Short mmCIF file of C-alpha atoms and ligand atoms in Angstrom, two decimals:
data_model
loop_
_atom_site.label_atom_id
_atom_site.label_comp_id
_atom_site.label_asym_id
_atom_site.label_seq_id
_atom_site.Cartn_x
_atom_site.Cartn_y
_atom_site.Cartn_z
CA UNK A 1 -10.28 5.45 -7.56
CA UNK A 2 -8.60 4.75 -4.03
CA UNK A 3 -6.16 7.12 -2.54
CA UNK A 4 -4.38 7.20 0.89
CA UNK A 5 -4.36 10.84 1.84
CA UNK A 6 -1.34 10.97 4.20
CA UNK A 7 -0.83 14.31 6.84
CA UNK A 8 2.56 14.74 7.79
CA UNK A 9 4.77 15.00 10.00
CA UNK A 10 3.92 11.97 11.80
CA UNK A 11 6.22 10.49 14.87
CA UNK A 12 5.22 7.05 14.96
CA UNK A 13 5.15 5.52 18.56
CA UNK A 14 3.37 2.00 19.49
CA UNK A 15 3.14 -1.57 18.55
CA UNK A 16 2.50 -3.37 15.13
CA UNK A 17 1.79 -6.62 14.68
CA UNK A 18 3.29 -8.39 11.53
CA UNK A 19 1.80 -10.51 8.84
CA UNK A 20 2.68 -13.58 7.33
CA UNK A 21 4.83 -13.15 4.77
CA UNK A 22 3.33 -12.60 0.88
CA UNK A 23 6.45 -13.47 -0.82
CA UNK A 24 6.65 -17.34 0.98
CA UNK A 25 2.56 -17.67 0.64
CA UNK A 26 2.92 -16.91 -3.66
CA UNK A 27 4.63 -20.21 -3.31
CA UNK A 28 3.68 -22.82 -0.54
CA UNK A 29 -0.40 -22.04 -2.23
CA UNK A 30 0.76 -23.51 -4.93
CA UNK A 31 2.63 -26.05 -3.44
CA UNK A 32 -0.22 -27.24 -2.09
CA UNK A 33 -1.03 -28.69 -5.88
CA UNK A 34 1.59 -31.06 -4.99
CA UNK A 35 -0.18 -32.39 -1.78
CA UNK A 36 -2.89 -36.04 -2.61
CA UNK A 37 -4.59 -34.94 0.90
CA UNK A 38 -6.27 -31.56 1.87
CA UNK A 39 -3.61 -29.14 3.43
CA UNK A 40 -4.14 -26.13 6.05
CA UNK A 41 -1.65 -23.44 6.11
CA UNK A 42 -2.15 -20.60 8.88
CA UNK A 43 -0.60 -17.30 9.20
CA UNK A 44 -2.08 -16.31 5.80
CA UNK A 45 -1.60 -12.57 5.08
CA UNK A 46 -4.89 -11.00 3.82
CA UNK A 47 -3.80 -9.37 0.71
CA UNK A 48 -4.28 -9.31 -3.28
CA UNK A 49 -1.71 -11.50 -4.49
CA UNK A 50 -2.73 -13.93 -2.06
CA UNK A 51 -6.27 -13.65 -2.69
CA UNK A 52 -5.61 -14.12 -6.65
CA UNK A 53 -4.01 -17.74 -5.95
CA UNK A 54 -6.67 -18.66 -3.99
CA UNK A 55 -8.59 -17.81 -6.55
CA UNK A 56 -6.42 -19.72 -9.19
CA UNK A 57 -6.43 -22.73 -7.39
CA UNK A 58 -10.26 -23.00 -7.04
CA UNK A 59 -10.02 -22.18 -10.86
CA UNK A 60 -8.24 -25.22 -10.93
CA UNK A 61 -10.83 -27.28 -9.32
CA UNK A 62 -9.47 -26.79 -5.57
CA UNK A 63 -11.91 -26.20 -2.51
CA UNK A 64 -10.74 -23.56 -0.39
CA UNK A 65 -12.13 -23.25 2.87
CA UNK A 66 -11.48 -20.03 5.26
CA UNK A 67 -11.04 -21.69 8.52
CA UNK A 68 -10.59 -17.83 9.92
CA UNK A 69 -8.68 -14.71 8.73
CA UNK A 70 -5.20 -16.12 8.46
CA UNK A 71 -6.05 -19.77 8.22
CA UNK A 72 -7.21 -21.56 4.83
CA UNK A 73 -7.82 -25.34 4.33
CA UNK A 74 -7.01 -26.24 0.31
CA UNK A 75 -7.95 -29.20 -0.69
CA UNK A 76 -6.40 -29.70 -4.30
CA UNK A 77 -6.68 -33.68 -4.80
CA UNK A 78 -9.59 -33.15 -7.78
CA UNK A 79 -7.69 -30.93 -9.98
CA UNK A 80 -9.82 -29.68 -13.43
CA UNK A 81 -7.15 -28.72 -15.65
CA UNK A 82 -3.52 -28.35 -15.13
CA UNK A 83 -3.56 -24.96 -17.00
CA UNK A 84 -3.89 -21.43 -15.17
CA UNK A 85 -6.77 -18.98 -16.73
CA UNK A 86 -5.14 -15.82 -18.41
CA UNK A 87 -7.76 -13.83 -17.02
CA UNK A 88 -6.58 -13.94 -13.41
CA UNK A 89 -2.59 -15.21 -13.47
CA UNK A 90 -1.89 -12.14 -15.32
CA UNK A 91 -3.09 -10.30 -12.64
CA UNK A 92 0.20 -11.27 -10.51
CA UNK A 93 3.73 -12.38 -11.38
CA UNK A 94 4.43 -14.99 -9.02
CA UNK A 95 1.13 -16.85 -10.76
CA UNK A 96 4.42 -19.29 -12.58
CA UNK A 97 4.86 -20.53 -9.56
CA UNK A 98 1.81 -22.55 -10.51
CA UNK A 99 3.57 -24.20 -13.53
CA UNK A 100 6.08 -25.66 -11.42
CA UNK A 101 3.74 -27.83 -8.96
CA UNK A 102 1.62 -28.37 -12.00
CA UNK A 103 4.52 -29.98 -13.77
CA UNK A 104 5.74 -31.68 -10.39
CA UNK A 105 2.26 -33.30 -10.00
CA UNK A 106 1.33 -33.87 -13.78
CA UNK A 107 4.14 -34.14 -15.67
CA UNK A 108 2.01 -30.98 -17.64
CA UNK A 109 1.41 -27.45 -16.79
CA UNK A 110 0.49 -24.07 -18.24
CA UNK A 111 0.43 -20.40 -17.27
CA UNK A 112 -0.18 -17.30 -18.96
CA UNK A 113 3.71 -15.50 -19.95
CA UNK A 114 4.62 -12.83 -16.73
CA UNK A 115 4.47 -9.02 -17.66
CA UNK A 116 7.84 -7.59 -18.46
CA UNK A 117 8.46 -5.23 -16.45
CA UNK A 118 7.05 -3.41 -13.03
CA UNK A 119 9.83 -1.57 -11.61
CA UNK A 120 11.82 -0.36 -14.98
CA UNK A 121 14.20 -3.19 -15.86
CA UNK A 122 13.38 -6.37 -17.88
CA UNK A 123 12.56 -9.64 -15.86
CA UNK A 124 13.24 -12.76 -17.55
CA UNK A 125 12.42 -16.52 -16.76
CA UNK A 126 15.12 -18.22 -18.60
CA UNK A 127 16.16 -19.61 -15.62
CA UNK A 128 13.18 -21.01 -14.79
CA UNK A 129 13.28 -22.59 -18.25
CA UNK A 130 16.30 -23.90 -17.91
CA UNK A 131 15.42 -26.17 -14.98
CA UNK A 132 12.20 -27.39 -16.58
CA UNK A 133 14.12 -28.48 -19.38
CA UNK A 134 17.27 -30.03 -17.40
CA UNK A 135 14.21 -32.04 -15.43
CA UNK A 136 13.11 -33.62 -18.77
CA UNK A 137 10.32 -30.99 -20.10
CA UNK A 138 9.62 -29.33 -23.09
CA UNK A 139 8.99 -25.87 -22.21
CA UNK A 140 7.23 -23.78 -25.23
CA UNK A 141 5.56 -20.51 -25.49
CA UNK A 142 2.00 -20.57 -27.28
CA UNK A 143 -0.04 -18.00 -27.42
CA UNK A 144 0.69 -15.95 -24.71
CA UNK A 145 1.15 -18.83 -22.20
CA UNK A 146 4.11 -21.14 -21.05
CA UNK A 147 3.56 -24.58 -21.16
CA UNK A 148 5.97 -27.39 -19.97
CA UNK A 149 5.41 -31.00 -20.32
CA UNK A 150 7.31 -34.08 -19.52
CA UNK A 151 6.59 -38.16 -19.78
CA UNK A 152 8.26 -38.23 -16.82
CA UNK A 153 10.55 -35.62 -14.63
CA UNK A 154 13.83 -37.05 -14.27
CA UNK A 155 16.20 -35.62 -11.39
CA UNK A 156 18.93 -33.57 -12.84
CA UNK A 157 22.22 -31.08 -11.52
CA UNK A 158 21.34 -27.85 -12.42
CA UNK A 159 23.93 -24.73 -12.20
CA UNK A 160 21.68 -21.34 -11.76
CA UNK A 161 23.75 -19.03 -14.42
CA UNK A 162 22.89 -16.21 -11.44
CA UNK A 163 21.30 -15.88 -7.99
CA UNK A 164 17.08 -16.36 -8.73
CA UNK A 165 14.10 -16.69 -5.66
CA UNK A 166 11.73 -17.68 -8.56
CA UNK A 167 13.68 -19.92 -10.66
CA UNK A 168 14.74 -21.65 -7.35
CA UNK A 169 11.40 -21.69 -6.35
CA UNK A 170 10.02 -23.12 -9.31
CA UNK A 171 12.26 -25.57 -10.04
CA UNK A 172 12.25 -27.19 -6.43
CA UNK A 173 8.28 -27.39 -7.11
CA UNK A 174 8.55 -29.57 -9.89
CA UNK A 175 11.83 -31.43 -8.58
CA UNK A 176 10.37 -32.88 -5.24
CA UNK A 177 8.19 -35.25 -7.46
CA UNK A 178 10.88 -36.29 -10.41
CA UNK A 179 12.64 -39.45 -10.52
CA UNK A 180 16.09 -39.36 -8.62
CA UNK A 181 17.99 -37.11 -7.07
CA UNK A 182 17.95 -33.05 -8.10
CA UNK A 183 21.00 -31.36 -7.22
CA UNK A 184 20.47 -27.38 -7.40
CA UNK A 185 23.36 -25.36 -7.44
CA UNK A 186 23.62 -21.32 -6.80
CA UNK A 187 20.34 -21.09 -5.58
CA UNK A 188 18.79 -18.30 -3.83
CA UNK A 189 19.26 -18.36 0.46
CA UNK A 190 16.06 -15.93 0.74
CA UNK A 191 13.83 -17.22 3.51
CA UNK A 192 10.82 -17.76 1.73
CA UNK A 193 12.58 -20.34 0.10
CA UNK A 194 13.41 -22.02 3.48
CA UNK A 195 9.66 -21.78 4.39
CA UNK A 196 8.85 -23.38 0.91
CA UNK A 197 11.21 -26.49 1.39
CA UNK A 198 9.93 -26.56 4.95
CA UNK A 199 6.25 -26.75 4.08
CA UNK A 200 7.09 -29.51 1.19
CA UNK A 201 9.27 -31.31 3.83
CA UNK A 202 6.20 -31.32 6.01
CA UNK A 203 4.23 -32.93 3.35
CA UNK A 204 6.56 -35.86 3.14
CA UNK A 205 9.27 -34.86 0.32
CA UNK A 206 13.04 -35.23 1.15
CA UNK A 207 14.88 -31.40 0.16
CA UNK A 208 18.40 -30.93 1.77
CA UNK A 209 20.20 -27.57 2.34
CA UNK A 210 17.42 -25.00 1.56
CA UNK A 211 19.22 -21.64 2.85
CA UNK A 212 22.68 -22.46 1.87
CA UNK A 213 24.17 -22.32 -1.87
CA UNK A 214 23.08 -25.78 -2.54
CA UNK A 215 19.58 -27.72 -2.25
CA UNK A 216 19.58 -31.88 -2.84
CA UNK A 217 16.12 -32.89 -3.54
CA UNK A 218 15.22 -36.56 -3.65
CA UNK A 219 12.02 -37.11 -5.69
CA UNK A 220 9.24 -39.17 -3.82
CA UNK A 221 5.69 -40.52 -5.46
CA UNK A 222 3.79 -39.16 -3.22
CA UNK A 223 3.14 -36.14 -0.91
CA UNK A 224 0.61 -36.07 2.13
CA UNK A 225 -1.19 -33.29 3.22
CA UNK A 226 0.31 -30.79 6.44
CA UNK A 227 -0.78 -28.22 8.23
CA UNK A 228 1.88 -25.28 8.16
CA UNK A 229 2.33 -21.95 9.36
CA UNK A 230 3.52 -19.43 7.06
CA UNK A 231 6.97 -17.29 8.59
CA UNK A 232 6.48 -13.68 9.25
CA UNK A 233 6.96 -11.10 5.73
CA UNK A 234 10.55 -10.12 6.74
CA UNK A 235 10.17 -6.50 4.05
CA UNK A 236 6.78 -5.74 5.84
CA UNK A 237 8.89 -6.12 9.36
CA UNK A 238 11.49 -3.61 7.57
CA UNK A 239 8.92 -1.36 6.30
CA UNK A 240 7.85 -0.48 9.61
CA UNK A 241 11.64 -0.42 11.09
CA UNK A 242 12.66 1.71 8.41
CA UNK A 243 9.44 3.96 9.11
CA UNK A 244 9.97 4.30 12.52
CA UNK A 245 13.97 5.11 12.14
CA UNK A 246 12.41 8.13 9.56
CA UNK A 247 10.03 9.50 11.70
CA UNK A 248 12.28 9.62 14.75
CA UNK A 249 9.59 6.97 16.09
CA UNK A 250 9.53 4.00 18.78
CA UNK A 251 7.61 1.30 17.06
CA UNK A 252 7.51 -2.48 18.71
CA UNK A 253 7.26 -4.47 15.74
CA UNK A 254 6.03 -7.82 16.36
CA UNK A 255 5.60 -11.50 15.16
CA UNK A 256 9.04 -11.44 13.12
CA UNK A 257 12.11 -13.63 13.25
CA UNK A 258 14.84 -11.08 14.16
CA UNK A 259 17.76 -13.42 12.32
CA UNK A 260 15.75 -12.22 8.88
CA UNK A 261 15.58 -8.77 9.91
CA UNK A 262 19.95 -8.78 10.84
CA UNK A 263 20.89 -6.57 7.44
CA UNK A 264 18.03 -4.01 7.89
CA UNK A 265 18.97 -3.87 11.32
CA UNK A 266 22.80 -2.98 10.98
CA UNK A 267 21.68 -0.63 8.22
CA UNK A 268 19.22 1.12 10.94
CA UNK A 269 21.91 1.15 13.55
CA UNK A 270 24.67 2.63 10.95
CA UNK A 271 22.34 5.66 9.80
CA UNK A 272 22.12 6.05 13.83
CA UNK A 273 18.90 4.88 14.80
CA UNK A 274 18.50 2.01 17.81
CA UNK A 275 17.57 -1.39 17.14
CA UNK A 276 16.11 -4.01 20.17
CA UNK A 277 16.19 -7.42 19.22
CA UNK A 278 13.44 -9.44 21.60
CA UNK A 279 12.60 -13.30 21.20
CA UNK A 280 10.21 -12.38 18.02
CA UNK A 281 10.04 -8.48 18.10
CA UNK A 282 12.02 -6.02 17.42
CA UNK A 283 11.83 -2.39 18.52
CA UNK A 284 13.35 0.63 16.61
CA UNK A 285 13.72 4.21 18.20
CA UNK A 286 16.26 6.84 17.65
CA UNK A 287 17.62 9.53 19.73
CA UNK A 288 20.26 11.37 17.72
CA UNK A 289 20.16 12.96 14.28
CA UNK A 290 19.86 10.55 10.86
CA UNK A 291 23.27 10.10 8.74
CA UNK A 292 24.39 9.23 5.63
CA UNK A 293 24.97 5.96 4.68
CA UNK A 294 25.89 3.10 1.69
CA UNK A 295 23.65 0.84 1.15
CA UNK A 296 24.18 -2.25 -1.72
CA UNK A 297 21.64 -4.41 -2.26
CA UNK A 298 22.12 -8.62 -2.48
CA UNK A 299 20.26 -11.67 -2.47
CA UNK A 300 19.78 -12.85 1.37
CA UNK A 301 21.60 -12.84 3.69
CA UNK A 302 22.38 -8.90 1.51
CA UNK A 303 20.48 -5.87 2.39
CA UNK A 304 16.99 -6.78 0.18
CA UNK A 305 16.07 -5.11 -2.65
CA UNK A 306 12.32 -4.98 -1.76
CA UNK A 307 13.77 -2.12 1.11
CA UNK A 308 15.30 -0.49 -1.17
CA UNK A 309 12.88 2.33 -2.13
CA UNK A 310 12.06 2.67 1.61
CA UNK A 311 15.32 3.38 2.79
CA UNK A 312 15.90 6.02 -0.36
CA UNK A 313 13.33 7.92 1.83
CA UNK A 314 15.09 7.77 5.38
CA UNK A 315 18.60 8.93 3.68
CA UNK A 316 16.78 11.30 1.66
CA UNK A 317 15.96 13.60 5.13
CA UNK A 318 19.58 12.23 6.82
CA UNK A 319 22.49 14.12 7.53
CA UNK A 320 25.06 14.17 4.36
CA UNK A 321 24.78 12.53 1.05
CA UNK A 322 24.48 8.53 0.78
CA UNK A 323 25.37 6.39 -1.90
CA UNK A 324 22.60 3.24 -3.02
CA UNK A 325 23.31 0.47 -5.31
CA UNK A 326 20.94 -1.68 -6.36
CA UNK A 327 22.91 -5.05 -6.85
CA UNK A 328 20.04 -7.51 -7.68
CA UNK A 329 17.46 -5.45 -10.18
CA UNK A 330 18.88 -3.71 -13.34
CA UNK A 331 16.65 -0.77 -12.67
CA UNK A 332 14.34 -0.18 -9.69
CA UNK A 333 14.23 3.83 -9.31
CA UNK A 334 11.20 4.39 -11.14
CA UNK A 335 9.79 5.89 -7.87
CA UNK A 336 12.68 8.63 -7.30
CA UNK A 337 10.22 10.85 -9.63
CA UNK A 338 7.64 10.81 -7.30
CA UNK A 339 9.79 11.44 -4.35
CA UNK A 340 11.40 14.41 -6.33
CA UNK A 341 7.92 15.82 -5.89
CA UNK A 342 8.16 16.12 -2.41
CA UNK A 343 11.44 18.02 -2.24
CA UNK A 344 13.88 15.05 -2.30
CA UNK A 345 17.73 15.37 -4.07
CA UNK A 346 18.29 12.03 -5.88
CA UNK A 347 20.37 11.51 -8.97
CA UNK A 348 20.13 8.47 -10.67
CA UNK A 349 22.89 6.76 -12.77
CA UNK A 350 21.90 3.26 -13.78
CA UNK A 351 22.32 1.27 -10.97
CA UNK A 352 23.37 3.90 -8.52
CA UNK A 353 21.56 6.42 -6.78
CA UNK A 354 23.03 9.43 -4.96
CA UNK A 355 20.95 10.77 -2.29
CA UNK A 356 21.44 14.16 -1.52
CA UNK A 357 19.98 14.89 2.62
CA UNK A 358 17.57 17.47 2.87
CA UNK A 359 15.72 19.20 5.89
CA UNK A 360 12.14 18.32 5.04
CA UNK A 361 10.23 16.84 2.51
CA UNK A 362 6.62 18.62 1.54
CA UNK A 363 3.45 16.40 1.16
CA UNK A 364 2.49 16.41 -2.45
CA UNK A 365 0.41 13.91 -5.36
CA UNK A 366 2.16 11.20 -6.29
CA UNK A 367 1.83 7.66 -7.84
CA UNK A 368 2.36 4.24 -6.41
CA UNK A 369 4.36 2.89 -9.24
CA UNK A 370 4.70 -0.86 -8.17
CA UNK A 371 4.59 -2.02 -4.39
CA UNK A 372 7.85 -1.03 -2.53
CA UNK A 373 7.77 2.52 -4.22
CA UNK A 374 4.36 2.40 -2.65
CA UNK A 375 5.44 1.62 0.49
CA UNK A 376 8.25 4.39 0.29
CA UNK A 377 6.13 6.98 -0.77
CA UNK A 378 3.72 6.38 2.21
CA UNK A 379 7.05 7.36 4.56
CA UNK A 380 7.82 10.26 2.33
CA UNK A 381 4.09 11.21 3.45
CA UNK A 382 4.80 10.40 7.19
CA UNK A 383 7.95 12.64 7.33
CA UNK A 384 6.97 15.46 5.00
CA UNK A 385 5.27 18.32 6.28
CA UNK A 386 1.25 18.78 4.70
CA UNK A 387 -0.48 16.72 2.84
CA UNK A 388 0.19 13.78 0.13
CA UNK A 389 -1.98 11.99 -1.41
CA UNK A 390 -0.91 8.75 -2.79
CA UNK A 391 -2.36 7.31 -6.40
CA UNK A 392 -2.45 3.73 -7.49
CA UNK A 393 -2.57 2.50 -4.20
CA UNK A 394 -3.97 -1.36 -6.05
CA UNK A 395 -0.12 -1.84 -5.89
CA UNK A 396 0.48 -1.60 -2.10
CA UNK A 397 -2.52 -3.06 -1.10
CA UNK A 398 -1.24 -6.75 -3.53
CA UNK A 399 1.35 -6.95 -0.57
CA UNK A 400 0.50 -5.23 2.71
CA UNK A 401 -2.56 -6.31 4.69
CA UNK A 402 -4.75 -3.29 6.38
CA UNK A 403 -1.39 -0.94 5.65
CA UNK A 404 -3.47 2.12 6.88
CA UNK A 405 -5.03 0.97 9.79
CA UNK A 406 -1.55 -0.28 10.61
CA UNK A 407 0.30 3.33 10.52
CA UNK A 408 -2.68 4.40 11.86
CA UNK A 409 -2.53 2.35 15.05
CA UNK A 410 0.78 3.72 15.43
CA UNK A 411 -0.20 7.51 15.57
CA UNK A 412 0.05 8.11 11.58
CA UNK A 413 -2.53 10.21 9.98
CA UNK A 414 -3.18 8.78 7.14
CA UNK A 415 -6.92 6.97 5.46
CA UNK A 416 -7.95 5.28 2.37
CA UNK A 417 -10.45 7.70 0.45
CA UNK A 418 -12.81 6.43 -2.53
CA UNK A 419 -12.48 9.67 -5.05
CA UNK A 420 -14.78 9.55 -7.12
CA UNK A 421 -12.96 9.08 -10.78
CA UNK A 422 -15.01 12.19 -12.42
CA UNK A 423 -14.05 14.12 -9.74
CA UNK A 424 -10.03 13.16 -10.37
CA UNK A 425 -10.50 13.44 -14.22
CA UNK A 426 -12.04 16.98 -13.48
CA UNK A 427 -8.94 17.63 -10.95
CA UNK A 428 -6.47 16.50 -13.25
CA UNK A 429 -7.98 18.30 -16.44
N1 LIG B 1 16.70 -13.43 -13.34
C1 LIG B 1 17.18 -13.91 -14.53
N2 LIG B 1 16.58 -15.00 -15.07
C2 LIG B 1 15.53 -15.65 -14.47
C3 LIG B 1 15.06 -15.17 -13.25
C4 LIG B 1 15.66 -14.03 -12.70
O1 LIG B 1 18.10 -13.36 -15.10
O2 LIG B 1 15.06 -16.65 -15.03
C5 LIG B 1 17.36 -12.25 -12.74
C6 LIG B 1 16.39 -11.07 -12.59
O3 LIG B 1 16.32 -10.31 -13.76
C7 LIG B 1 17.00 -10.32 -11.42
C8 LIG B 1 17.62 -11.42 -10.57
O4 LIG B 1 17.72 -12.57 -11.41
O5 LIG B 1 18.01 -9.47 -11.87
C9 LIG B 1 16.83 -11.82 -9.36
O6 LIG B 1 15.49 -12.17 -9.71
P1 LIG B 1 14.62 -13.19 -8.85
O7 LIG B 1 14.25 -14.35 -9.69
O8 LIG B 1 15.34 -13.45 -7.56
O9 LIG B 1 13.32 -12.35 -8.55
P2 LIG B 1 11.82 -12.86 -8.55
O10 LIG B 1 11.74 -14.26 -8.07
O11 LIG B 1 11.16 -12.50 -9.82
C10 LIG B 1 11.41 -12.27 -6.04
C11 LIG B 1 10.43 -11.46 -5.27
C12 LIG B 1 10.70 -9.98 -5.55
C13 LIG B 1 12.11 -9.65 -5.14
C14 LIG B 1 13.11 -10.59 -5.82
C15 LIG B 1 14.53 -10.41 -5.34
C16 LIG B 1 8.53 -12.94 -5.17
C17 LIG B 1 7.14 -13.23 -5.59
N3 LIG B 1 9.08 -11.85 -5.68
O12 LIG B 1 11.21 -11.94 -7.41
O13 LIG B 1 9.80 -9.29 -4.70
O14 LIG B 1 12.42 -8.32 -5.51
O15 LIG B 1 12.73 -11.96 -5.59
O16 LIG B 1 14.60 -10.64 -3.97
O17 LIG B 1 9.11 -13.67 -4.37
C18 LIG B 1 8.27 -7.63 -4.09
O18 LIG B 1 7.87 -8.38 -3.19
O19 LIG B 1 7.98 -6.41 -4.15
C19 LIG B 1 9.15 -8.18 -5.13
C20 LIG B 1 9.30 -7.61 -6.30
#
């Protein structure tokens, strides 16, 4: 088993260089499906979930070629089978991304069901459904997997019943190759989804309005091959804000686009820390003491839920009590447990979490319990005094590439140990 052991305090002080961004490379991989020519996307981040579609799509029958660390060549023209293996798509969540191109390119597609839940609350795909269907398909569940099939996708107007990345994701997938016009209405503004219509734009399809309420998609036979660079992560740019802010740091953090990184940075500034905006970097410090403040989180251009855990940390040693809300999950505070461990006052009422400030936090053991709670507890570790040793660390590293030696570069103490698993069994017993 793999553990970060973390030594605390930690004032983190240099540059960090940003990767691309996981949540916009789950989708344009897939997109590539859509593609009748090889495609080459750059600014890959090297990570799991990224690694697993790579993986899926050579399952499929795609070549993959590494043209260097960040830059793949896919080409996807000779699929095998238009259905995803179990095995490996139920290794990640965003693997349904796969049964919209699939269903965009051959009418047919198939992917294993996604897990239920990861971070407490129930996440459904009715949505996702719903625009299948509205396209022409007959979506049913057999066996474990979801399988949609159409004679032909024919454009539709679709109302989202709520705000969904994933169902807007999937949907445009399969929509840039139906019949007609697609009109796609409450849709989410994220900015992976402006990279994803970008990249299919590239490849020749016609989407309108990706990053407002409301995305037009003309259908078009065919799509070409591109070469595309994938945006910066915007929550990995955050992680590292919000981890400087904590620590009472000065961290350049480069390679972002500082217009994704606005509601992170007005939450720094509020709290009291300072917040540089440069041409693509950004660089946090703080001088004065951290305070209390509310935070509610929203679909973009809101606060994002995938900070959320991270900032529970900062308020957790600032000044006075804050309020959180998390406004797009119906439960993501599985990780306050953990963080109770290290000397942290947090009451949690459904939706609402009341952070008490403390002085310190003290290193202790705790458990990764999905990625972001990951990524929270290795700031707990940076600002608590001693030692903590963070479990399940499979979860971080599906989303942030080379996260120690990162931290590390910026004066953290903190390395990824192999325990042996007899020697943790003995521990724990
Ligand atoms: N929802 C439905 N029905 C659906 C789909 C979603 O009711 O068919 C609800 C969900 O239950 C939730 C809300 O809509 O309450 C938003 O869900 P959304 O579909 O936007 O989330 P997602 O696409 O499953 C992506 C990110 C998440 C991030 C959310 C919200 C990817 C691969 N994942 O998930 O990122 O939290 O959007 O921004 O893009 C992470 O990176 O750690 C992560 C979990």
């Amino acid at each position: 088993m793999e553990k970060f052991f973390i030594e605390g305090p930690s004032r983190l002080e240099g540059e960090v260089v940003i990767s691309g961004a996981k949540n916009a490379a789950v989708a344009i991989i897939p997109a590539v499906l859509l593609a009748e020519e090889p495609c080459v996307l750059e600014n890959i981040p090297n990570i799991n979930d990224v690694n697993i579609s790579l993986q899926i799509l050579q399952e499929l029958g795609a070549k993959i070629k590494m043209r260097n660390k960040t830059t793949v060549e896919i080409d996807a023209t000779h699929i095998i089978a238009p259905s995803v293996p179990f095995d490996i798509a139920r290794n990640m969540r965003a693997s349904y991304y796969f049964l919209g191109a699939l269903l965009g390119r051959y009418s047919s597609g198939a992917v294993t069901m996604p897990g239920g839940c990861n971070f407490g609350g129930v996440r459904p795909i009715d949505q996702h459904i719903k625009g299948f269907e509205a396209l022409g398909a007959e979506v049913s569940i057999d066996h474990g997997m979801i399988c949609a099939e159409a004679k032909q996708l024919i454009g539709s107007h679709i109302y989202f019943d709520g705000v969904t990345v994933g169902a807007t994701i999937n949907v445009m997938l399969a929509a840039v190759r139906a019949q007609g016009l697609t009109i796609l209405e409450n849709v989410a503004k994220e900015p992976h989804v402006v990279d994803l219509a970008n990249f299919l734009n590239s490849m020749g399809a016609d989407v309108r309005g990706a990053g407002t309420d409301v995305i037009k998609i003309r259908g078009v036979e065919h799509l070409r091959g591109a070469t595309y660079s994938i945006i910066p992560d915007q929550i990995e740019a955050g992680t590292f804000m919000v981890a400087a802010a904590a620590t009472n740091g000065d961290v350049l953090v480069k390679n972002v686009i500082p217009k994704h990184l606005e509601s992170i940075t007005a939450k720094l500034v509020a709290a009291g820390a300072t917040v540089e905006e440069f041409d693509d970097a950004v660089r946090v410090t703080r001088n004065g003491p951290l305070k209390k403040i509310n935070l509610k989180t929203l679909p973009h251009p809101g606060f994002p839920t995938d900070l959320q855990p991270q900032m529970a940390v900062m308020l957790s040693i600032s000044e006075g009590t804050s309020i959180i809300t998390e406004g797009v999950w119906d439960n993501r505070y599985k990780y306050v447990d953990e963080l109770r461990r290290m000397g942290a006052k947090i009451q949690v009422d459904g939706k609402v979490a009341v952070v008490e400030g403390v002085e310190q936090l003290t290193g202790a053991p705790v458990k990764a319990t999905d990625l972001r709670a990951g990524a929270a507890l290795i700031i707990a570790g940076l600002v608590a005094c001693g030692r903590t040793e963070v479990e399940e660390i499979r979860h971080i590293e599906r989303g942030y590439e080379n996260v120690a030696e990162k931290f590390r570069g910026l004066g953290a103490k903190m390395k990824k140990i192999e325990v042996p698993d007899a020697d943790v069994q003995r521990a724990i017993g």
